[in-house]
CSV table of C-alpha atoms and ligand atoms in Angstrom, one decimal:
chain,number,residue,atom,x,y,z
A,1,MET,CA,0.0,0.0,0.0
A,2,LYS,CA,2.7,2.4,1.1
A,3,VAL,CA,4.8,1.5,-1.8
A,4,HIS,CA,1.9,2.0,-4.2
A,5,LEU,CA,1.4,5.4,-2.8
A,6,ILE,CA,5.1,6.3,-3.1
A,7,ILE,CA,5.1,5.1,-6.7
A,8,LEU,CA,1.9,7.1,-7.5
A,9,LEU,CA,3.4,10.2,-5.9
A,10,PHE,CA,6.6,9.7,-7.9
A,11,PHE,CA,4.7,9.5,-11.2
A,12,SER,CA,2.4,12.4,-10.4
A,13,LEU,CA,5.5,14.4,-9.5
A,14,CYS,CA,7.1,13.5,-12.8
A,15,ILE,CA,4.1,14.5,-14.8
A,16,TRP,CA,3.8,17.7,-12.7
A,17,THR,CA,7.4,18.8,-13.2
A,18,GLN,CA,7.3,18.0,-16.9
A,19,ASP,CA,4.1,20.1,-17.3
A,20,ALA,CA,5.6,22.9,-15.2
A,21,ALA,CA,8.7,22.9,-17.4
A,22,TYR,CA,7.0,23.3,-20.7
A,23,LEU,CA,3.8,25.2,-20.1
A,24,PRO,CA,4.5,28.8,-19.3
A,25,SER,CA,1.9,29.9,-16.7
A,26,ILE,CA,-0.6,32.4,-17.9
A,27,TYR,CA,-1.3,33.6,-14.4
A,28,GLY,CA,0.5,36.8,-13.7
A,29,MET,CA,1.4,37.0,-17.3
A,30,GLN,CA,1.0,40.4,-18.9
A,31,GLY,CA,0.4,41.6,-22.4
A,32,LEU,CA,2.8,44.5,-23.3
A,33,ARG,CA,2.5,46.8,-26.2
A,34,ILE,CA,5.9,48.2,-27.0
A,35,SER,CA,6.7,51.2,-29.2
A,36,CYS,CA,10.3,51.6,-30.5
A,37,ASP,CA,11.6,54.9,-31.8
A,38,THR,CA,14.8,53.6,-33.3
A,39,GLU,CA,16.0,50.6,-35.1
A,40,LEU,CA,18.4,50.0,-32.2
A,41,GLN,CA,15.6,49.8,-29.7
A,42,LEU,CA,13.7,47.5,-32.1
A,43,LYS,CA,16.7,45.2,-32.3
A,44,TYR,CA,17.0,45.2,-28.6
A,45,VAL,CA,13.4,44.0,-28.1
A,46,ARG,CA,13.7,41.5,-30.8
A,47,ASN,CA,16.6,39.9,-29.0
A,48,TYR,CA,13.9,38.4,-26.7
A,49,GLU,CA,12.3,36.6,-29.6
A,50,GLY,CA,12.4,32.9,-28.9
A,51,SER,CA,13.3,33.4,-25.3
A,52,LEU,CA,11.5,31.4,-22.7
A,53,GLY,CA,8.6,33.1,-21.2
A,54,PHE,CA,8.2,35.6,-24.1
A,55,ASP,CA,5.5,35.0,-26.6
A,56,PHE,CA,5.6,37.5,-29.4
A,57,ILE,CA,2.1,38.1,-30.7
A,58,LYS,CA,2.9,40.8,-33.2
A,59,ILE,CA,6.2,42.1,-34.4
A,60,PRO,CA,5.4,44.7,-37.2
A,61,ARG,CA,8.3,45.6,-39.3
A,62,VAL,CA,7.8,49.3,-39.3
A,63,LEU,CA,8.7,51.4,-36.2
A,64,GLN,CA,5.4,53.2,-36.2
A,65,LYS,CA,3.5,50.1,-35.2
A,66,PRO,CA,3.8,48.6,-31.7
A,67,ILE,CA,5.0,45.2,-30.9
A,68,GLU,CA,2.8,43.0,-28.7
A,69,VAL,CA,4.3,40.4,-26.5
A,70,LEU,CA,3.0,38.2,-23.6
A,71,VAL,CA,5.5,38.0,-20.8
A,72,VAL,CA,5.4,35.5,-17.9
A,73,ALA,CA,5.2,36.8,-14.3
A,74,GLU,CA,8.8,35.8,-13.5
A,75,LYS,CA,10.3,37.7,-16.4
A,76,LEU,CA,8.1,40.8,-16.2
A,77,GLN,CA,9.9,43.1,-13.8
A,78,LEU,CA,13.4,42.7,-15.2
A,79,PHE,CA,12.1,43.0,-18.7
A,80,LYS,CA,10.2,46.3,-17.9
A,81,ASN,CA,13.3,47.7,-16.2
A,82,ASN,CA,15.4,46.8,-19.2
A,83,LEU,CA,12.9,48.6,-21.5
A,84,ILE,CA,13.0,51.7,-19.4
A,85,ALA,CA,16.7,51.6,-19.2
A,86,ASN,CA,16.8,51.6,-23.0
A,87,GLY,CA,14.3,54.4,-23.3
A,88,ILE,CA,11.7,52.1,-24.8
A,89,ASN,CA,8.0,53.0,-24.2
A,90,TYR,CA,5.5,50.3,-23.3
A,91,GLU,CA,2.0,50.0,-22.1
A,92,VAL,CA,0.3,47.1,-20.4
A,93,PHE,CA,-2.6,46.1,-22.7
A,94,LEU,CA,-3.5,43.0,-20.6
A,95,GLU,CA,-3.0,43.3,-17.0
A,96,ASP,CA,-3.5,39.7,-16.3
A,97,VAL,CA,-3.7,37.3,-19.2
A,98,GLY,CA,-4.8,34.5,-16.9
A,99,ALA,CA,-7.7,36.3,-15.4
A,100,HIS,CA,-8.7,37.3,-19.0
A,101,ILE,CA,-8.5,33.8,-20.3
A,102,ASP,CA,-10.3,32.3,-17.3
A,103,LYS,CA,-13.2,34.7,-17.9
A,104,GLN,CA,-13.5,34.0,-21.7
A,105,PHE,CA,-13.1,30.3,-21.0
A,106,ALA,CA,-15.9,30.3,-18.4
A,107,LEU,CA,-18.1,32.2,-20.8
A,108,GLU,CA,-17.5,29.6,-23.5
A,109,TYR,CA,-18.2,26.7,-21.3
A,110,ASP,CA,-21.2,28.2,-19.5
A,111,GLU,CA,-22.9,28.3,-23.0
A,112,ARG,CA,-22.2,24.7,-23.3
A,113,ILE,CA,-24.0,23.9,-20.1
A,114,VAL,CA,-26.9,26.1,-20.9
A,115,ASN,CA,-27.0,24.7,-24.4
A,116,PRO,CA,-25.6,21.2,-24.4
A,117,LYS,CA,-27.0,20.2,-27.8
A,118,ASN,CA,-24.5,22.5,-29.1
A,119,GLU,CA,-25.3,23.5,-32.7
A,120,ILE,CA,-22.1,23.9,-34.6
A,121,LEU,CA,-20.5,27.4,-34.5
A,122,LYS,CA,-22.7,28.5,-31.5
A,123,THR,CA,-19.6,28.0,-29.5
A,124,PHE,CA,-16.0,27.0,-30.4
A,125,PRO,CA,-16.4,23.3,-31.2
A,126,LEU,CA,-14.3,20.5,-29.7
A,127,TYR,CA,-12.4,18.5,-32.3
A,128,ASN,CA,-14.8,15.5,-32.2
A,129,GLU,CA,-17.7,17.9,-32.7
A,130,ILE,CA,-15.9,19.2,-35.8
A,131,THR,CA,-15.5,15.7,-37.1
A,132,LEU,CA,-19.1,14.7,-36.3
A,133,TYR,CA,-20.4,17.8,-38.1
A,134,LEU,CA,-18.4,17.2,-41.2
A,135,GLU,CA,-19.4,13.5,-41.3
A,136,SER,CA,-23.0,14.6,-40.9
A,137,LEU,CA,-22.6,16.9,-43.9
A,138,GLN,CA,-21.2,14.1,-45.9
A,139,ASN,CA,-24.4,12.1,-45.1
A,140,SER,CA,-26.8,14.9,-45.9
A,141,HIS,CA,-24.9,16.4,-48.9
A,142,SER,CA,-23.1,13.4,-50.4
A,143,ASP,CA,-23.6,14.7,-53.9
A,144,ILE,CA,-21.2,17.7,-53.3
A,145,LEU,CA,-19.2,16.9,-50.2
A,146,GLN,CA,-16.9,14.2,-49.2
A,147,THR,CA,-14.7,13.9,-46.1
A,148,PHE,CA,-11.2,12.6,-46.3
A,149,THR,CA,-8.3,12.4,-43.9
A,150,ILE,CA,-4.8,13.7,-44.7
A,151,GLY,CA,-3.2,11.5,-42.0
A,152,LYS,CA,-3.0,11.2,-38.3
A,153,SER,CA,-1.8,13.7,-35.7
A,154,PHE,CA,0.9,12.9,-33.2
A,155,GLU,CA,-1.7,11.7,-30.7
A,156,ASN,CA,-3.4,9.6,-33.3
A,157,ARG,CA,-6.4,11.8,-34.2
A,158,ASP,CA,-7.5,11.7,-37.9
A,159,ILE,CA,-6.9,15.1,-39.5
A,160,ILE,CA,-10.1,15.5,-41.4
A,161,GLY,CA,-10.9,17.7,-44.4
A,162,VAL,CA,-13.7,18.0,-46.8
A,163,LYS,CA,-13.7,18.1,-50.7
A,164,ILE,CA,-16.5,20.2,-52.2
A,165,SER,CA,-17.1,19.5,-55.8
A,166,SER,CA,-19.9,19.4,-58.3
A,167,GLY,CA,-18.2,16.4,-59.9
A,168,GLY,CA,-15.8,15.7,-62.8
A,169,SER,CA,-12.1,15.5,-62.5
A,170,GLY,CA,-9.0,17.5,-63.2
A,171,LYS,CA,-10.7,20.8,-62.1
A,172,PRO,CA,-8.6,23.6,-60.8
A,173,ALA,CA,-8.8,23.7,-57.0
A,174,LEU,CA,-8.7,26.1,-54.0
A,175,PHE,CA,-7.2,24.7,-50.8
A,176,ILE,CA,-7.9,26.1,-47.3
A,177,ASP,CA,-6.5,25.0,-44.0
A,178,ALA,CA,-6.9,26.5,-40.5
A,179,GLY,CA,-5.9,25.9,-36.9
A,180,ILE,CA,-2.2,25.0,-37.4
A,181,HIS,CA,-1.7,27.2,-34.3
A,182,ALA,CA,-3.8,25.6,-31.6
A,183,ARG,CA,-4.9,28.7,-29.7
A,184,GLU,CA,-6.2,30.6,-32.8
A,185,TRP,CA,-9.8,29.3,-32.2
A,186,ILE,CA,-11.4,31.8,-34.7
A,187,ALA,CA,-9.5,30.1,-37.6
A,188,PRO,CA,-11.1,26.7,-37.5
A,189,THR,CA,-14.6,28.2,-37.0
A,190,THR,CA,-14.0,30.5,-40.0
A,191,ALA,CA,-13.1,27.5,-42.1
A,192,ILE,CA,-16.2,25.6,-40.8
A,193,TYR,CA,-18.4,28.6,-41.6
A,194,ALA,CA,-17.2,28.4,-45.2
A,195,ILE,CA,-17.8,24.7,-45.4
A,196,LYS,CA,-21.3,25.2,-44.0
A,197,GLN,CA,-22.1,27.9,-46.5
A,198,LEU,CA,-20.8,26.0,-49.4
A,199,ALA,CA,-22.5,22.7,-48.5
A,200,GLU,CA,-25.8,23.8,-46.9
A,201,ASN,CA,-26.6,27.0,-48.7
A,202,ALA,CA,-27.7,26.3,-52.3
A,203,SER,CA,-27.3,29.8,-53.4
A,204,ASN,CA,-23.6,29.4,-53.0
A,205,SER,CA,-23.3,26.4,-55.1
A,206,TYR,CA,-22.3,28.4,-58.2
A,207,ILE,CA,-18.9,29.0,-56.3
A,208,PHE,CA,-17.8,25.4,-57.0
A,209,ASP,CA,-19.5,24.9,-60.4
A,210,ASN,CA,-16.1,24.9,-62.1
A,211,ILE,CA,-13.6,24.3,-59.3
A,212,ASP,CA,-13.0,21.9,-56.5
A,213,ILE,CA,-12.5,23.2,-53.0
A,214,TYR,CA,-10.6,21.4,-50.2
A,215,ILE,CA,-10.9,22.6,-46.7
A,216,VAL,CA,-9.0,21.1,-43.7
A,217,PRO,CA,-10.5,23.1,-40.8
A,218,CYS,CA,-8.2,22.0,-37.9
A,219,LEU,CA,-4.7,21.0,-38.9
A,220,ASN,CA,-3.4,20.7,-35.4
A,221,PRO,CA,-6.1,18.8,-33.5
A,222,ASP,CA,-4.0,17.7,-30.6
A,223,GLY,CA,-3.0,21.2,-29.9
A,224,TYR,CA,-6.5,22.3,-30.3
A,225,GLU,CA,-8.0,19.8,-28.0
A,226,PHE,CA,-5.2,20.7,-25.5
A,227,THR,CA,-6.3,24.4,-25.5
A,228,HIS,CA,-9.9,23.3,-24.8
A,229,ARG,CA,-9.0,21.1,-21.9
A,230,ASN,CA,-8.6,23.9,-19.4
A,231,SER,CA,-8.0,27.6,-19.3
A,232,ALA,CA,-4.4,27.1,-18.2
A,233,ASN,CA,-3.7,25.5,-21.6
A,234,ARG,CA,-5.6,28.1,-23.6
A,235,MET,CA,-2.5,29.8,-25.0
A,236,TRP,CA,-0.9,26.7,-26.4
A,237,ARG,CA,0.4,27.2,-29.9
A,238,LYS,CA,2.4,24.3,-30.9
A,239,THR,CA,1.8,20.6,-31.8
A,240,ARG,CA,1.8,18.0,-29.0
A,241,SER,CA,4.7,15.8,-30.0
A,242,THR,CA,7.1,14.7,-27.4
A,243,LYS,CA,10.8,13.7,-27.7
A,244,LYS,CA,13.0,11.6,-25.6
A,245,PHE,CA,15.3,13.6,-23.4
A,246,SER,CA,13.3,16.8,-24.0
A,247,PRO,CA,11.5,18.4,-21.2
A,248,CYS,CA,9.4,20.4,-23.7
A,249,VAL,CA,6.4,19.3,-25.9
A,250,GLY,CA,5.5,20.4,-29.3
A,251,VAL,CA,6.8,22.1,-32.4
A,252,ASP,CA,5.6,25.3,-34.1
A,253,ALA,CA,4.2,23.6,-37.1
A,254,ASN,CA,4.3,26.9,-39.0
A,255,ARG,CA,8.2,26.8,-38.8
A,256,ASN,CA,8.3,23.2,-39.7
A,257,PHE,CA,8.0,23.2,-43.5
A,258,ASP,CA,10.9,22.3,-45.7
A,259,PHE,CA,11.6,25.5,-47.5
A,260,GLU,CA,14.5,27.6,-46.2
A,261,TRP,CA,13.8,25.7,-43.0
A,262,MET,CA,15.4,27.3,-39.8
A,263,THR,CA,17.1,30.0,-41.8
A,264,VAL,CA,15.4,32.8,-40.0
A,265,GLY,CA,12.7,33.6,-37.3
A,266,ALA,CA,12.6,30.2,-35.9
A,267,SER,CA,14.1,28.7,-32.9
A,268,SER,CA,16.1,25.5,-32.3
A,269,ASN,CA,15.2,25.5,-28.6
A,270,PRO,CA,12.5,22.7,-28.0
A,271,CYS,CA,10.9,25.0,-25.3
A,272,SER,CA,10.5,28.0,-27.5
A,273,GLU,CA,7.2,29.0,-28.9
A,274,THR,CA,8.7,29.1,-32.4
A,275,TYR,CA,10.7,25.8,-32.2
A,276,ALA,CA,11.1,24.6,-35.7
A,277,GLY,CA,11.5,20.9,-34.9
A,278,VAL,CA,14.4,18.5,-35.0
A,279,THR,CA,14.1,18.4,-38.8
A,280,ALA,CA,11.8,20.0,-41.3
A,281,PHE,CA,8.5,17.9,-41.5
A,282,SER,CA,9.3,16.2,-38.2
A,283,GLU,CA,5.6,16.6,-37.3
A,284,PRO,CA,3.0,14.2,-38.6
A,285,GLU,CA,0.6,17.1,-39.1
A,286,THR,CA,2.9,19.0,-41.5
A,287,SER,CA,4.1,16.0,-43.4
A,288,ALA,CA,0.5,14.9,-43.9
A,289,LEU,CA,-0.3,18.3,-45.3
A,290,ARG,CA,2.7,18.1,-47.5
A,291,ASP,CA,1.7,14.7,-48.9
A,292,PHE,CA,-1.8,15.8,-49.5
A,293,LEU,CA,-0.8,19.0,-51.4
A,294,LEU,CA,1.7,17.2,-53.5
A,295,SER,CA,-0.8,14.4,-54.3
A,296,LYS,CA,-3.0,17.2,-55.9
A,297,ASN,CA,-0.1,18.4,-58.0
A,298,ASN,CA,-0.9,21.1,-60.4
A,299,THR,CA,-4.6,21.3,-59.6
A,300,ILE,CA,-4.4,23.5,-56.6
A,301,LYS,CA,-4.0,27.1,-57.7
A,302,VAL,CA,-4.6,29.0,-54.5
A,303,TYR,CA,-3.5,28.0,-51.0
A,304,ILE,CA,-4.9,29.8,-48.0
A,305,THR,CA,-4.1,29.3,-44.3
A,306,PHE,CA,-6.1,30.9,-41.5
A,307,HIS,CA,-4.4,32.2,-38.4
A,308,SER,CA,-5.3,34.9,-35.9
A,309,TYR,CA,-4.9,37.6,-35.0
A,310,GLY,CA,-3.9,40.8,-36.7
A,311,ASN,CA,-5.8,41.7,-39.8
A,312,PHE,CA,-2.9,40.8,-42.1
A,313,LEU,CA,-3.3,39.2,-45.5
A,314,LEU,CA,0.2,38.0,-46.1
A,315,HIS,CA,1.8,36.3,-49.1
A,316,PRO,CA,5.3,34.9,-49.5
A,317,TRP,CA,8.0,35.2,-48.9
A,318,GLY,CA,8.3,34.8,-45.2
A,319,TYR,CA,12.1,34.0,-45.3
A,320,THR,CA,13.3,37.0,-47.2
A,321,GLU,CA,12.4,40.5,-48.0
A,322,GLU,CA,12.8,39.9,-51.7
A,323,LEU,CA,9.4,39.6,-53.3
A,324,PRO,CA,8.3,36.6,-55.5
A,325,THR,CA,8.2,37.3,-59.2
A,326,ASN,CA,4.3,37.0,-59.2
A,327,GLU,CA,4.0,39.6,-56.5
A,328,PRO,CA,1.8,41.9,-58.7
A,329,THR,CA,-0.7,39.1,-59.0
A,330,LEU,CA,-0.5,38.1,-55.3
A,331,ARG,CA,-1.1,41.7,-54.4
A,332,CYS,CA,-3.9,42.3,-57.0
A,333,VAL,CA,-5.9,39.2,-55.9
A,334,ALA,CA,-5.4,40.1,-52.2
A,335,ASP,CA,-6.5,43.6,-52.8
A,336,LYS,CA,-9.8,42.4,-54.5
A,337,ALA,CA,-10.4,40.0,-51.8
A,338,GLU,CA,-9.9,42.5,-49.0
A,339,ASN,CA,-12.1,45.0,-50.8
A,340,LYS,CA,-14.9,42.6,-50.9
A,341,LEU,CA,-14.4,41.4,-47.4
A,342,SER,CA,-14.4,45.0,-46.0
A,343,GLN,CA,-17.7,45.7,-47.5
A,344,LYS,CA,-19.3,43.4,-45.1
A,345,ARG,CA,-18.6,45.3,-41.9
A,346,GLY,CA,-15.7,47.7,-42.6
A,347,THR,CA,-12.9,45.2,-41.5
A,348,HIS,CA,-9.7,46.1,-43.2
A,349,TYR,CA,-6.5,44.1,-43.7
A,350,GLU,CA,-3.0,45.1,-44.3
A,351,ILE,CA,-1.6,43.4,-47.4
A,352,GLY,CA,2.0,42.5,-48.2
A,353,SER,CA,4.7,39.9,-48.0
A,354,SER,CA,5.1,38.3,-44.6
A,355,THR,CA,8.6,39.6,-44.3
A,356,ASN,CA,7.8,43.1,-45.3
A,357,VAL,CA,4.7,43.6,-43.2
A,358,LEU,CA,5.8,41.6,-40.2
A,359,TYR,CA,9.3,40.0,-39.7
A,360,ALA,CA,11.0,37.2,-41.4
A,361,ALA,CA,10.1,33.7,-40.3
A,362,ALA,CA,11.1,30.7,-42.4
A,363,GLY,CA,9.4,27.3,-42.6
A,364,GLY,CA,5.8,28.5,-43.0
A,365,SER,CA,3.2,26.5,-44.9
A,366,ASP,CA,2.5,29.4,-47.4
A,367,ASP,CA,6.2,29.8,-48.4
A,368,TRP,CA,6.3,26.0,-49.0
A,369,ALA,CA,3.1,25.9,-50.9
A,370,MET,CA,4.4,28.4,-53.4
A,371,GLY,CA,8.1,27.6,-53.3
A,372,VAL,CA,7.9,23.8,-53.4
A,373,ALA,CA,4.5,22.5,-54.1
A,374,GLY,CA,4.1,24.8,-57.1
A,375,ILE,CA,0.8,26.4,-56.1
A,376,GLU,CA,0.5,29.6,-57.9
A,377,LEU,CA,-0.8,31.9,-55.0
A,378,ALA,CA,-0.4,31.3,-51.3
A,379,TYR,CA,-1.8,33.5,-48.5
A,380,THR,CA,-1.8,33.6,-44.8
A,381,MET,CA,-4.8,35.4,-43.4
A,382,GLU,CA,-4.4,36.7,-39.8
A,383,LEU,CA,-8.1,37.0,-38.9
A,384,PRO,CA,-9.3,39.9,-36.8
A,385,SER,CA,-9.7,39.3,-33.1
A,386,GLN,CA,-7.7,41.8,-31.1
A,387,ARG,CA,-10.5,44.3,-31.1
A,388,TYR,CA,-12.4,42.1,-28.7
A,389,GLY,CA,-9.6,41.4,-26.2
A,390,PHE,CA,-7.0,38.7,-26.6
A,391,ALA,CA,-9.1,35.8,-27.5
A,392,ALA,CA,-12.1,36.4,-29.8
A,393,PRO,CA,-15.4,35.7,-28.0
A,394,ARG,CA,-17.9,33.3,-29.6
A,395,SER,CA,-20.0,36.3,-30.7
A,396,GLU,CA,-17.4,36.9,-33.3
A,397,ILE,CA,-17.6,33.4,-34.9
A,398,ILE,CA,-20.3,34.2,-37.4
A,399,PRO,CA,-19.3,37.9,-38.3
A,400,VAL,CA,-15.7,36.8,-39.0
A,401,GLY,CA,-16.9,33.7,-40.8
A,402,GLN,CA,-19.2,35.9,-42.9
A,403,GLU,CA,-16.8,38.5,-44.0
A,404,THR,CA,-14.0,36.0,-44.6
A,405,PHE,CA,-16.4,34.0,-46.9
A,406,GLU,CA,-16.6,37.1,-49.1
A,407,ALA,CA,-12.9,36.9,-49.6
A,408,ILE,CA,-13.0,33.2,-50.3
A,409,LYS,CA,-15.5,33.9,-53.1
A,410,ILE,CA,-12.9,36.2,-54.8
A,411,PHE,CA,-10.1,33.6,-54.4
A,412,ALA,CA,-12.5,31.0,-55.9
A,413,LYS,CA,-13.2,33.2,-58.8
A,414,TYR,CA,-9.5,33.5,-59.5
A,415,VAL,CA,-9.0,29.7,-59.3
A,416,GLU,CA,-11.8,29.5,-61.9
A,417,GLY,CA,-9.7,31.5,-64.3
A,418,VAL,CA,-11.0,35.0,-64.0
A,419,LYS,CA,-8.2,37.5,-64.5
A,420,CYS,CA,-7.4,39.6,-61.5
A,421,GLN,CA,-8.5,42.9,-63.0
A,422,ASP,CA,-11.9,41.4,-63.7
A,423,LEU,CA,-12.4,40.0,-60.2
B,1,NAG,C1,-27.0,31.9,-48.2
B,1,NAG,O1,-26.2,32.6,-49.1
B,1,NAG,C2,-26.7,33.8,-49.6
B,1,NAG,C3,-25.8,34.3,-50.7
B,1,NAG,O2,-24.5,34.3,-50.4
B,1,NAG,C4,-26.8,34.7,-48.4
B,1,NAG,O3,-27.4,36.0,-48.8
B,1,NAG,C5,-27.7,34.1,-47.4
B,1,NAG,O4,-27.7,34.9,-46.2
B,1,NAG,C6,-27.2,32.7,-47.0
B,1,NAG,N1,-28.1,32.1,-46.1
B,1,NAG,C7,-27.7,31.7,-44.9
B,1,NAG,C8,-28.8,31.0,-44.0
B,1,NAG,O5,-26.6,31.8,-44.4
B,2,NAG,C1,-4.1,14.5,-58.6
B,2,NAG,C2,-3.1,14.3,-59.7
B,2,NAG,O1,-3.1,15.0,-60.7
B,2,NAG,N1,-2.1,13.5,-59.3
B,2,NAG,C3,-0.9,13.2,-60.3
B,2,NAG,C4,0.3,14.0,-59.9
B,2,NAG,O2,1.5,13.6,-60.7
B,2,NAG,C5,1.8,12.3,-60.6
B,2,NAG,C6,3.0,12.0,-61.4
B,2,NAG,O3,3.2,12.9,-62.4
B,2,NAG,C7,0.6,11.4,-61.1
B,2,NAG,O4,0.9,10.1,-61.0
B,2,NAG,C8,-0.6,11.7,-60.2
B,2,NAG,O5,-1.8,11.1,-60.8
B,3,ZN,ZN1,-0.8,31.6,-36.2
């Protein structure tokens, strides 16, 4: 009996220490908005990128726009002192990330208790609810929608997607994924909203008369499930893969693609938020996406990946400030999509290459899609959210879904062959 207890205690302790090592506490964490006046100051702040306890949410390239970073309690005072010592201004935009997240989390789960027969998109769905919904669509709309899996996640979940098609073969295709970063909950719901409109709303069927649409709404289901488990996990970004001899879990899947991998803006520290992995495509989620996109060679014309937040509509390259040769087309189509989107409720996006709008980060899925998979246009959409506090409330699910769907219509037209100037 005693021995059992000791063994139990020992294992709990192991689990606890491992958790403590890799999961930065959100309690006492603050959100800081930092304004730099000089390149030197910017460089000073950017030195913290990849450091433990620092989670950079936004690093705009131009000095006029503030940096946003979440800093754990233990690192806060020294960091603030260092900013002041360097003459760098900051303001606290989130006094207590933990309290904020707890509140949001409770609101989300209260709704589930009130409304247990949770209709899809009334709240942020769990992964199995996403899967069940897509399977039910397949049953009710088998003529136009089929589910597929691109592979399994590290924890053995099927990574599910849907193909929406009016039939025939060899059509040009639009591909959309979402949720590669676990905590960006508004991304999967926006993808699901599009699936719902395409499958269930007959007045949208013209969109896929002449093209196929593939949507994988939750590319990192392990991470997504982890963020739903309890509020302390809500800020999890990476996958959930474990490695021998490493105290830390997960890889930033959007640094894990094999194109200029690890050259810039990614970390080799397994505990960092931007850890790029032991090798490119170390993660089953990213290699599954790779294999899926390659298997559709030459048919996918446009690749879109949903993230949040920031109102940025970004195109390659993320690894260099040089622009791709088709930059005029990338920009033109993005302009048209943004214009259409903004008519819905005035939401505006900043458009440009990842490196030029934000900072260089190699190994992203969009760079790989264009640079290796040969997809003509690739975009990262940083969906809006910050206006409503750090994590978008569920009241944003439908409005963000609706406006983003307008942009999707434009991308779809381009896939169909409409020239950009005629979009
Ligand atoms: C169906 O689509 C049409 C056209 O896009 C739109 O006006 C309408 O609001 C949609 N219906 C629903 C129930 O979403
Ligand atoms: C979907 C598709 O077109 N797949 C083709 C990609 O290219 C290989 C080799 O050229 C073909 O075998 C596949 O059929
Ligand atoms: Zn992201």
